[in-house]
């Protein structure tokens, strides 16, 4: 009988519908890393497999939405990339780092040699970018020094950037540690002309914009100081000009000159994300900031065991409805939640924090009467999750060991979900394997319906 049955031959992937193959290619082309200077090159590899695949790759504009450019990138490749995008909005990521320079082998000759190299790079790439200026919405620039970044951004905005709405500039901390003796990094301060259409700005490893900076149209600002001293005079001046600012992200911002100054009010701010070592030098800025309308608060503290540096936040905790906590010390969580009693959504980053909060809620030592949702960004034990849901009338979203936990992700709806069905007297559990996708899926695949957690800070709004 078995010998008479026809052999089952595996179907070729090319037999799949064109629409399905396009979706598979889009997912396979997503970057494996959330860092903006690393990109998968699946589309370039797939286009060399066969003529049919090349036709699919060239005809799927959603594959060509993030253009990586390094010092070795050919202008012809940049032009080819824009043609394949077919007018779609593109994120251009400029990486001007000089990988040939190894730490410990840097001389003072770097200033002259590297500046000349950056000018050559700009003269080569900028004419191509200016021809496709209408398609560029996001610009991300990574370099070894402020001078390199400043020169490129100035050159780009002087010849184009009319539709640029999101700008990110980044200097790695490891390069700052080796180049601190050089003048550009000793100042480490950008001086750019106003860019009127910018809605979102990211500065990492850069002290701040110079005196000419104004943020009249800015709605999102992300500052990562990497413990460099930041001038409160320049910072407050720029923030005061941001009358439309809705989201402010601060990590390790050290303002030594902000003691004793008048507080700065940010009445339009709705989302505040603050990261700190828990020490005085990077928490003192909280004493001079006021945000009466904030409803979503994220705190990530890697050190310290007391809430005293964060006491200025008490005046806004009463009307905070969404909180994300990344504390290492359990007692810190206890002190904080004892004040924030009106929160509706609670996101916990670490297993220690989740266990502490779960024990407090289960034992009724902590009363959060308006709490509706608890979300864990760490793997949790099944028995703890069931006990929490049965003891407290909340929903719990938590990843399993099969999922990948990151800070810049979109969560799909098929998450592991413990919930208490109000129509039943017993615990009802629906277990599904959760999936996560990188944060640029929405840009590459606009038809997908995903649930975005507003507490997870992303580079852009």
mmCIF file of C-alpha atoms in Angstrom, residues 45-297:
data_model
loop_
_atom_site.group_PDB
_atom_site.id
_atom_site.type_symbol
_atom_site.label_atom_id
_atom_site.label_comp_id
_atom_site.label_asym_id
_atom_site.label_seq_id
_atom_site.Cartn_x
_atom_site.Cartn_y
_atom_site.Cartn_z
ATOM 1 C CA UNK A 45 21.633 38.658 -0.596
ATOM 2 C CA UNK A 46 18.151 37.548 -1.657
ATOM 3 C CA UNK A 47 18.324 39.598 -4.836
ATOM 4 C CA UNK A 48 21.280 37.466 -5.975
ATOM 5 C CA UNK A 49 19.545 34.087 -5.503
ATOM 6 C CA UNK A 50 17.498 34.131 -8.694
ATOM 7 C CA UNK A 51 15.809 36.490 -11.098
ATOM 8 C CA UNK A 52 12.395 35.917 -9.499
ATOM 9 C CA UNK A 53 13.644 36.891 -6.048
ATOM 10 C CA UNK A 54 15.394 39.930 -7.464
ATOM 11 C CA UNK A 55 12.112 41.005 -9.039
ATOM 12 C CA UNK A 56 10.356 40.687 -5.668
ATOM 13 C CA UNK A 57 13.086 42.561 -3.802
ATOM 14 C CA UNK A 58 13.253 45.377 -6.338
ATOM 15 C CA UNK A 59 9.473 45.690 -6.439
ATOM 16 C CA UNK A 60 8.905 45.765 -2.656
ATOM 17 C CA UNK A 61 9.548 49.355 -1.614
ATOM 18 C CA UNK A 62 8.979 48.460 2.067
ATOM 19 C CA UNK A 63 12.361 46.691 2.007
ATOM 20 C CA UNK A 64 14.136 49.955 1.222
ATOM 21 C CA UNK A 65 13.180 52.211 4.125
ATOM 22 C CA UNK A 66 16.447 52.334 6.125
ATOM 23 C CA UNK A 67 19.589 53.354 4.250
ATOM 24 C CA UNK A 68 22.912 52.617 6.015
ATOM 25 C CA UNK A 69 25.798 54.829 4.875
ATOM 26 C CA UNK A 70 29.410 54.449 6.014
ATOM 27 C CA UNK A 71 32.650 56.023 4.842
ATOM 28 C CA UNK A 72 33.053 53.234 2.317
ATOM 29 C CA UNK A 73 29.549 53.417 0.829
ATOM 30 C CA UNK A 74 29.401 54.050 -2.896
ATOM 31 C CA UNK A 75 27.267 56.980 -4.133
ATOM 32 C CA UNK A 76 25.881 54.646 -6.805
ATOM 33 C CA UNK A 77 24.550 52.342 -4.068
ATOM 34 C CA UNK A 78 22.856 55.283 -2.327
ATOM 35 C CA UNK A 79 21.219 56.341 -5.575
ATOM 36 C CA UNK A 80 20.162 52.747 -6.290
ATOM 37 C CA UNK A 81 18.640 52.481 -2.802
ATOM 38 C CA UNK A 82 16.464 55.563 -3.295
ATOM 39 C CA UNK A 83 15.280 54.334 -6.692
ATOM 40 C CA UNK A 84 14.184 51.020 -5.177
ATOM 41 C CA UNK A 85 12.285 52.875 -2.427
ATOM 42 C CA UNK A 86 10.215 54.497 -5.177
ATOM 43 C CA UNK A 87 9.482 57.708 -3.293
ATOM 44 C CA UNK A 88 8.748 56.117 0.103
ATOM 45 C CA UNK A 89 9.958 57.845 3.268
ATOM 46 C CA UNK A 90 13.497 56.724 4.138
ATOM 47 C CA UNK A 91 15.565 56.748 7.309
ATOM 48 C CA UNK A 92 19.187 57.600 6.479
ATOM 49 C CA UNK A 93 21.753 56.346 8.992
ATOM 50 C CA UNK A 94 25.207 57.898 8.654
ATOM 51 C CA UNK A 95 28.074 56.110 10.395
ATOM 52 C CA UNK A 96 31.226 58.219 10.152
ATOM 53 C CA UNK A 97 33.232 56.248 12.677
ATOM 54 C CA UNK A 98 36.769 55.413 11.642
ATOM 55 C CA UNK A 99 37.127 51.755 12.516
ATOM 56 C CA UNK A 100 40.782 51.728 11.478
ATOM 57 C CA UNK A 101 41.639 53.854 14.502
ATOM 58 C CA UNK A 102 42.039 51.539 17.459
ATOM 59 C CA UNK A 103 41.908 52.924 21.018
ATOM 60 C CA UNK A 104 45.369 53.439 22.414
ATOM 61 C CA UNK A 105 46.881 54.210 18.991
ATOM 62 C CA UNK A 106 45.467 57.698 18.516
ATOM 63 C CA UNK A 107 47.737 60.673 17.960
ATOM 64 C CA UNK A 108 47.080 64.400 17.798
ATOM 65 C CA UNK A 109 47.377 64.145 14.004
ATOM 66 C CA UNK A 110 43.851 62.699 13.986
ATOM 67 C CA UNK A 111 42.225 66.145 13.907
ATOM 68 C CA UNK A 112 43.742 67.137 10.555
ATOM 69 C CA UNK A 113 43.513 63.712 8.912
ATOM 70 C CA UNK A 114 39.980 62.900 10.035
ATOM 71 C CA UNK A 115 38.555 66.344 9.257
ATOM 72 C CA UNK A 116 39.824 66.079 5.705
ATOM 73 C CA UNK A 117 38.294 62.614 5.445
ATOM 74 C CA UNK A 118 34.921 63.867 6.701
ATOM 75 C CA UNK A 119 34.927 66.691 4.151
ATOM 76 C CA UNK A 120 35.661 64.187 1.394
ATOM 77 C CA UNK A 121 32.883 61.938 2.649
ATOM 78 C CA UNK A 122 30.389 64.818 2.674
ATOM 79 C CA UNK A 123 31.404 66.002 -0.792
ATOM 80 C CA UNK A 124 30.784 62.483 -2.088
ATOM 81 C CA UNK A 125 27.522 61.551 -0.365
ATOM 82 C CA UNK A 126 25.650 64.848 0.074
ATOM 83 C CA UNK A 127 25.009 65.500 -3.653
ATOM 84 C CA UNK A 128 23.245 62.143 -3.896
ATOM 85 C CA UNK A 129 21.199 62.770 -0.760
ATOM 86 C CA UNK A 130 20.177 66.229 -1.961
ATOM 87 C CA UNK A 131 18.724 64.727 -5.151
ATOM 88 C CA UNK A 132 16.366 62.609 -3.046
ATOM 89 C CA UNK A 133 15.734 65.165 -0.328
ATOM 90 C CA UNK A 134 11.938 64.782 -0.432
ATOM 91 C CA UNK A 135 12.181 61.147 0.722
ATOM 92 C CA UNK A 136 14.375 61.731 3.796
ATOM 93 C CA UNK A 137 12.348 61.979 7.006
ATOM 94 C CA UNK A 138 14.835 60.648 9.569
ATOM 95 C CA UNK A 139 18.549 61.308 9.826
ATOM 96 C CA UNK A 140 20.747 59.450 12.293
ATOM 97 C CA UNK A 141 24.421 60.438 12.480
ATOM 98 C CA UNK A 142 27.088 58.592 14.447
ATOM 99 C CA UNK A 143 30.676 59.823 14.601
ATOM 100 C CA UNK A 144 33.892 59.951 16.574
ATOM 101 C CA UNK A 145 33.671 63.652 17.450
ATOM 102 C CA UNK A 146 31.256 66.547 17.629
ATOM 103 C CA UNK A 147 33.084 68.328 14.811
ATOM 104 C CA UNK A 148 32.464 65.430 12.427
ATOM 105 C CA UNK A 149 28.764 65.276 13.260
ATOM 106 C CA UNK A 150 28.338 69.044 13.205
ATOM 107 C CA UNK A 151 29.980 69.398 9.812
ATOM 108 C CA UNK A 152 27.797 66.741 8.216
ATOM 109 C CA UNK A 153 24.510 68.000 9.698
ATOM 110 C CA UNK A 154 25.323 71.607 8.786
ATOM 111 C CA UNK A 155 26.173 70.593 5.228
ATOM 112 C CA UNK A 156 23.054 68.470 4.917
ATOM 113 C CA UNK A 157 20.624 71.095 6.244
ATOM 114 C CA UNK A 158 22.190 73.889 4.189
ATOM 115 C CA UNK A 159 21.526 72.028 0.945
ATOM 116 C CA UNK A 160 18.356 70.134 1.849
ATOM 117 C CA UNK A 161 16.519 68.557 4.737
ATOM 118 C CA UNK A 162 13.281 70.349 3.914
ATOM 119 C CA UNK A 163 11.147 67.419 5.067
ATOM 120 C CA UNK A 164 13.447 66.212 7.821
ATOM 121 C CA UNK A 165 11.424 65.768 11.018
ATOM 122 C CA UNK A 166 13.591 63.454 13.144
ATOM 123 C CA UNK A 167 17.295 63.876 13.881
ATOM 124 C CA UNK A 168 19.611 61.766 16.050
ATOM 125 C CA UNK A 169 23.296 62.412 16.806
ATOM 126 C CA UNK A 170 25.432 59.967 18.732
ATOM 127 C CA UNK A 171 29.010 59.604 20.006
ATOM 128 C CA UNK A 172 29.893 56.259 21.643
ATOM 129 C CA UNK A 173 31.171 56.466 25.172
ATOM 130 C CA UNK A 174 34.183 54.283 24.403
ATOM 131 C CA UNK A 175 35.467 56.900 21.930
ATOM 132 C CA UNK A 176 35.010 59.768 24.373
ATOM 133 C CA UNK A 177 37.186 58.001 26.902
ATOM 134 C CA UNK A 178 40.125 57.959 24.468
ATOM 135 C CA UNK A 179 39.671 61.337 22.763
ATOM 136 C CA UNK A 180 39.072 63.603 25.758
ATOM 137 C CA UNK A 181 42.417 65.335 25.236
ATOM 138 C CA UNK A 182 41.348 66.661 21.840
ATOM 139 C CA UNK A 183 39.735 70.081 21.571
ATOM 140 C CA UNK A 184 36.525 69.065 19.737
ATOM 141 C CA UNK A 185 35.662 66.564 22.430
ATOM 142 C CA UNK A 186 36.845 68.808 25.240
ATOM 143 C CA UNK A 187 34.055 71.213 24.295
ATOM 144 C CA UNK A 188 31.730 68.452 23.121
ATOM 145 C CA UNK A 189 29.024 70.983 22.342
ATOM 146 C CA UNK A 190 27.072 71.305 19.129
ATOM 147 C CA UNK A 191 26.344 74.678 17.587
ATOM 148 C CA UNK A 192 23.740 74.150 14.898
ATOM 149 C CA UNK A 193 21.370 76.646 13.296
ATOM 150 C CA UNK A 194 17.650 76.227 14.027
ATOM 151 C CA UNK A 195 16.089 73.365 12.069
ATOM 152 C CA UNK A 196 12.489 74.485 11.863
ATOM 153 C CA UNK A 197 10.763 71.228 10.918
ATOM 154 C CA UNK A 198 12.413 68.979 13.499
ATOM 155 C CA UNK A 199 9.835 67.173 15.651
ATOM 156 C CA UNK A 200 12.091 64.660 17.415
ATOM 157 C CA UNK A 201 15.727 65.140 18.450
ATOM 158 C CA UNK A 202 18.136 62.628 20.004
ATOM 159 C CA UNK A 203 21.497 63.675 21.488
ATOM 160 C CA UNK A 204 23.712 60.955 22.960
ATOM 161 C CA UNK A 205 27.236 61.591 24.201
ATOM 162 C CA UNK A 206 26.941 65.266 23.294
ATOM 163 C CA UNK A 207 26.690 67.935 25.953
ATOM 164 C CA UNK A 208 24.045 70.002 24.235
ATOM 165 C CA UNK A 209 23.285 72.343 21.403
ATOM 166 C CA UNK A 210 24.917 75.735 21.447
ATOM 167 C CA UNK A 211 23.351 79.134 22.171
ATOM 168 C CA UNK A 212 21.619 79.274 18.762
ATOM 169 C CA UNK A 213 19.471 76.200 19.411
ATOM 170 C CA UNK A 214 15.709 76.719 19.520
ATOM 171 C CA UNK A 215 13.057 74.019 19.612
ATOM 172 C CA UNK A 216 9.870 75.810 18.594
ATOM 173 C CA UNK A 217 8.390 72.771 16.808
ATOM 174 C CA UNK A 218 10.013 70.009 18.874
ATOM 175 C CA UNK A 219 7.651 67.422 20.391
ATOM 176 C CA UNK A 220 10.177 64.788 21.542
ATOM 177 C CA UNK A 221 13.665 65.268 23.032
ATOM 178 C CA UNK A 222 16.015 62.449 24.049
ATOM 179 C CA UNK A 223 19.194 63.376 25.957
ATOM 180 C CA UNK A 224 21.839 60.872 27.035
ATOM 181 C CA UNK A 225 24.684 62.670 28.751
ATOM 182 C CA UNK A 226 26.937 59.708 29.562
ATOM 183 C CA UNK A 227 27.897 61.584 32.766
ATOM 184 C CA UNK A 228 29.335 64.598 30.913
ATOM 185 C CA UNK A 229 28.714 67.977 32.625
ATOM 186 C CA UNK A 230 25.841 69.789 30.910
ATOM 187 C CA UNK A 231 25.285 73.536 31.121
ATOM 188 C CA UNK A 232 21.934 74.220 32.786
ATOM 189 C CA UNK A 233 21.917 77.690 31.219
ATOM 190 C CA UNK A 234 21.915 76.245 27.688
ATOM 191 C CA UNK A 235 19.663 73.333 28.587
ATOM 192 C CA UNK A 236 17.004 75.477 30.255
ATOM 193 C CA UNK A 237 17.120 78.007 27.430
ATOM 194 C CA UNK A 238 16.476 75.320 24.834
ATOM 195 C CA UNK A 239 13.762 73.614 26.890
ATOM 196 C CA UNK A 240 12.007 76.919 27.486
ATOM 197 C CA UNK A 241 11.741 77.416 23.724
ATOM 198 C CA UNK A 242 10.103 73.986 23.275
ATOM 199 C CA UNK A 243 6.526 75.073 23.862
ATOM 200 C CA UNK A 244 5.158 71.945 22.128
ATOM 201 C CA UNK A 245 7.365 69.381 23.897
ATOM 202 C CA UNK A 246 5.350 66.259 24.799
ATOM 203 C CA UNK A 247 8.077 63.702 25.533
ATOM 204 C CA UNK A 248 11.370 64.231 27.388
ATOM 205 C CA UNK A 249 13.939 61.462 27.876
ATOM 206 C CA UNK A 250 16.964 62.049 30.130
ATOM 207 C CA UNK A 251 19.686 59.538 30.964
ATOM 208 C CA UNK A 252 22.658 60.437 33.181
ATOM 209 C CA UNK A 253 22.300 64.198 32.819
ATOM 210 C CA UNK A 254 24.752 66.001 35.103
ATOM 211 C CA UNK A 255 24.028 69.721 35.560
ATOM 212 C CA UNK A 256 26.501 71.008 38.174
ATOM 213 C CA UNK A 257 25.298 74.620 37.795
ATOM 214 C CA UNK A 258 21.583 74.012 38.433
ATOM 215 C CA UNK A 259 21.697 74.292 42.239
ATOM 216 C CA UNK A 260 19.751 77.233 43.605
ATOM 217 C CA UNK A 261 18.207 78.317 40.302
ATOM 218 C CA UNK A 262 14.513 78.941 39.706
ATOM 219 C CA UNK A 263 12.521 75.878 38.555
ATOM 220 C CA UNK A 264 11.663 75.533 34.880
ATOM 221 C CA UNK A 265 8.068 74.571 34.095
ATOM 222 C CA UNK A 266 7.212 72.355 31.104
ATOM 223 C CA UNK A 267 3.419 72.646 30.946
ATOM 224 C CA UNK A 268 2.954 70.662 27.711
ATOM 225 C CA UNK A 269 5.048 67.645 28.776
ATOM 226 C CA UNK A 270 3.067 64.380 28.941
ATOM 227 C CA UNK A 271 5.775 61.676 28.960
ATOM 228 C CA UNK A 272 8.900 61.841 31.129
ATOM 229 C CA UNK A 273 11.611 59.158 31.006
ATOM 230 C CA UNK A 274 14.463 59.505 33.491
ATOM 231 C CA UNK A 275 17.502 57.286 33.952
ATOM 232 C CA UNK A 276 19.993 57.743 36.760
ATOM 233 C CA UNK A 277 22.696 56.087 38.809
ATOM 234 C CA UNK A 278 20.745 57.098 41.909
ATOM 235 C CA UNK A 279 23.424 59.553 43.021
ATOM 236 C CA UNK A 280 23.118 63.258 43.625
ATOM 237 C CA UNK A 281 25.089 64.512 40.634
ATOM 238 C CA UNK A 282 22.655 63.126 38.042
ATOM 239 C CA UNK A 283 19.420 63.542 40.026
ATOM 240 C CA UNK A 284 19.793 67.188 41.056
ATOM 241 C CA UNK A 285 18.161 68.254 37.809
ATOM 242 C CA UNK A 286 14.835 66.955 39.145
ATOM 243 C CA UNK A 287 14.820 69.835 41.629
ATOM 244 C CA UNK A 288 14.627 72.434 38.856
ATOM 245 C CA UNK A 289 12.116 70.765 36.520
ATOM 246 C CA UNK A 290 8.348 71.036 36.839
ATOM 247 C CA UNK A 291 5.901 69.138 34.624
ATOM 248 C CA UNK A 292 2.348 69.491 35.918
ATOM 249 C CA UNK A 293 0.687 67.630 33.020
ATOM 250 C CA UNK A 294 2.843 64.471 32.978
ATOM 251 C CA UNK A 295 0.753 61.288 32.954
ATOM 252 C CA UNK A 296 3.336 58.677 31.877
ATOM 253 C CA UNK A 297 6.519 58.304 33.933
#
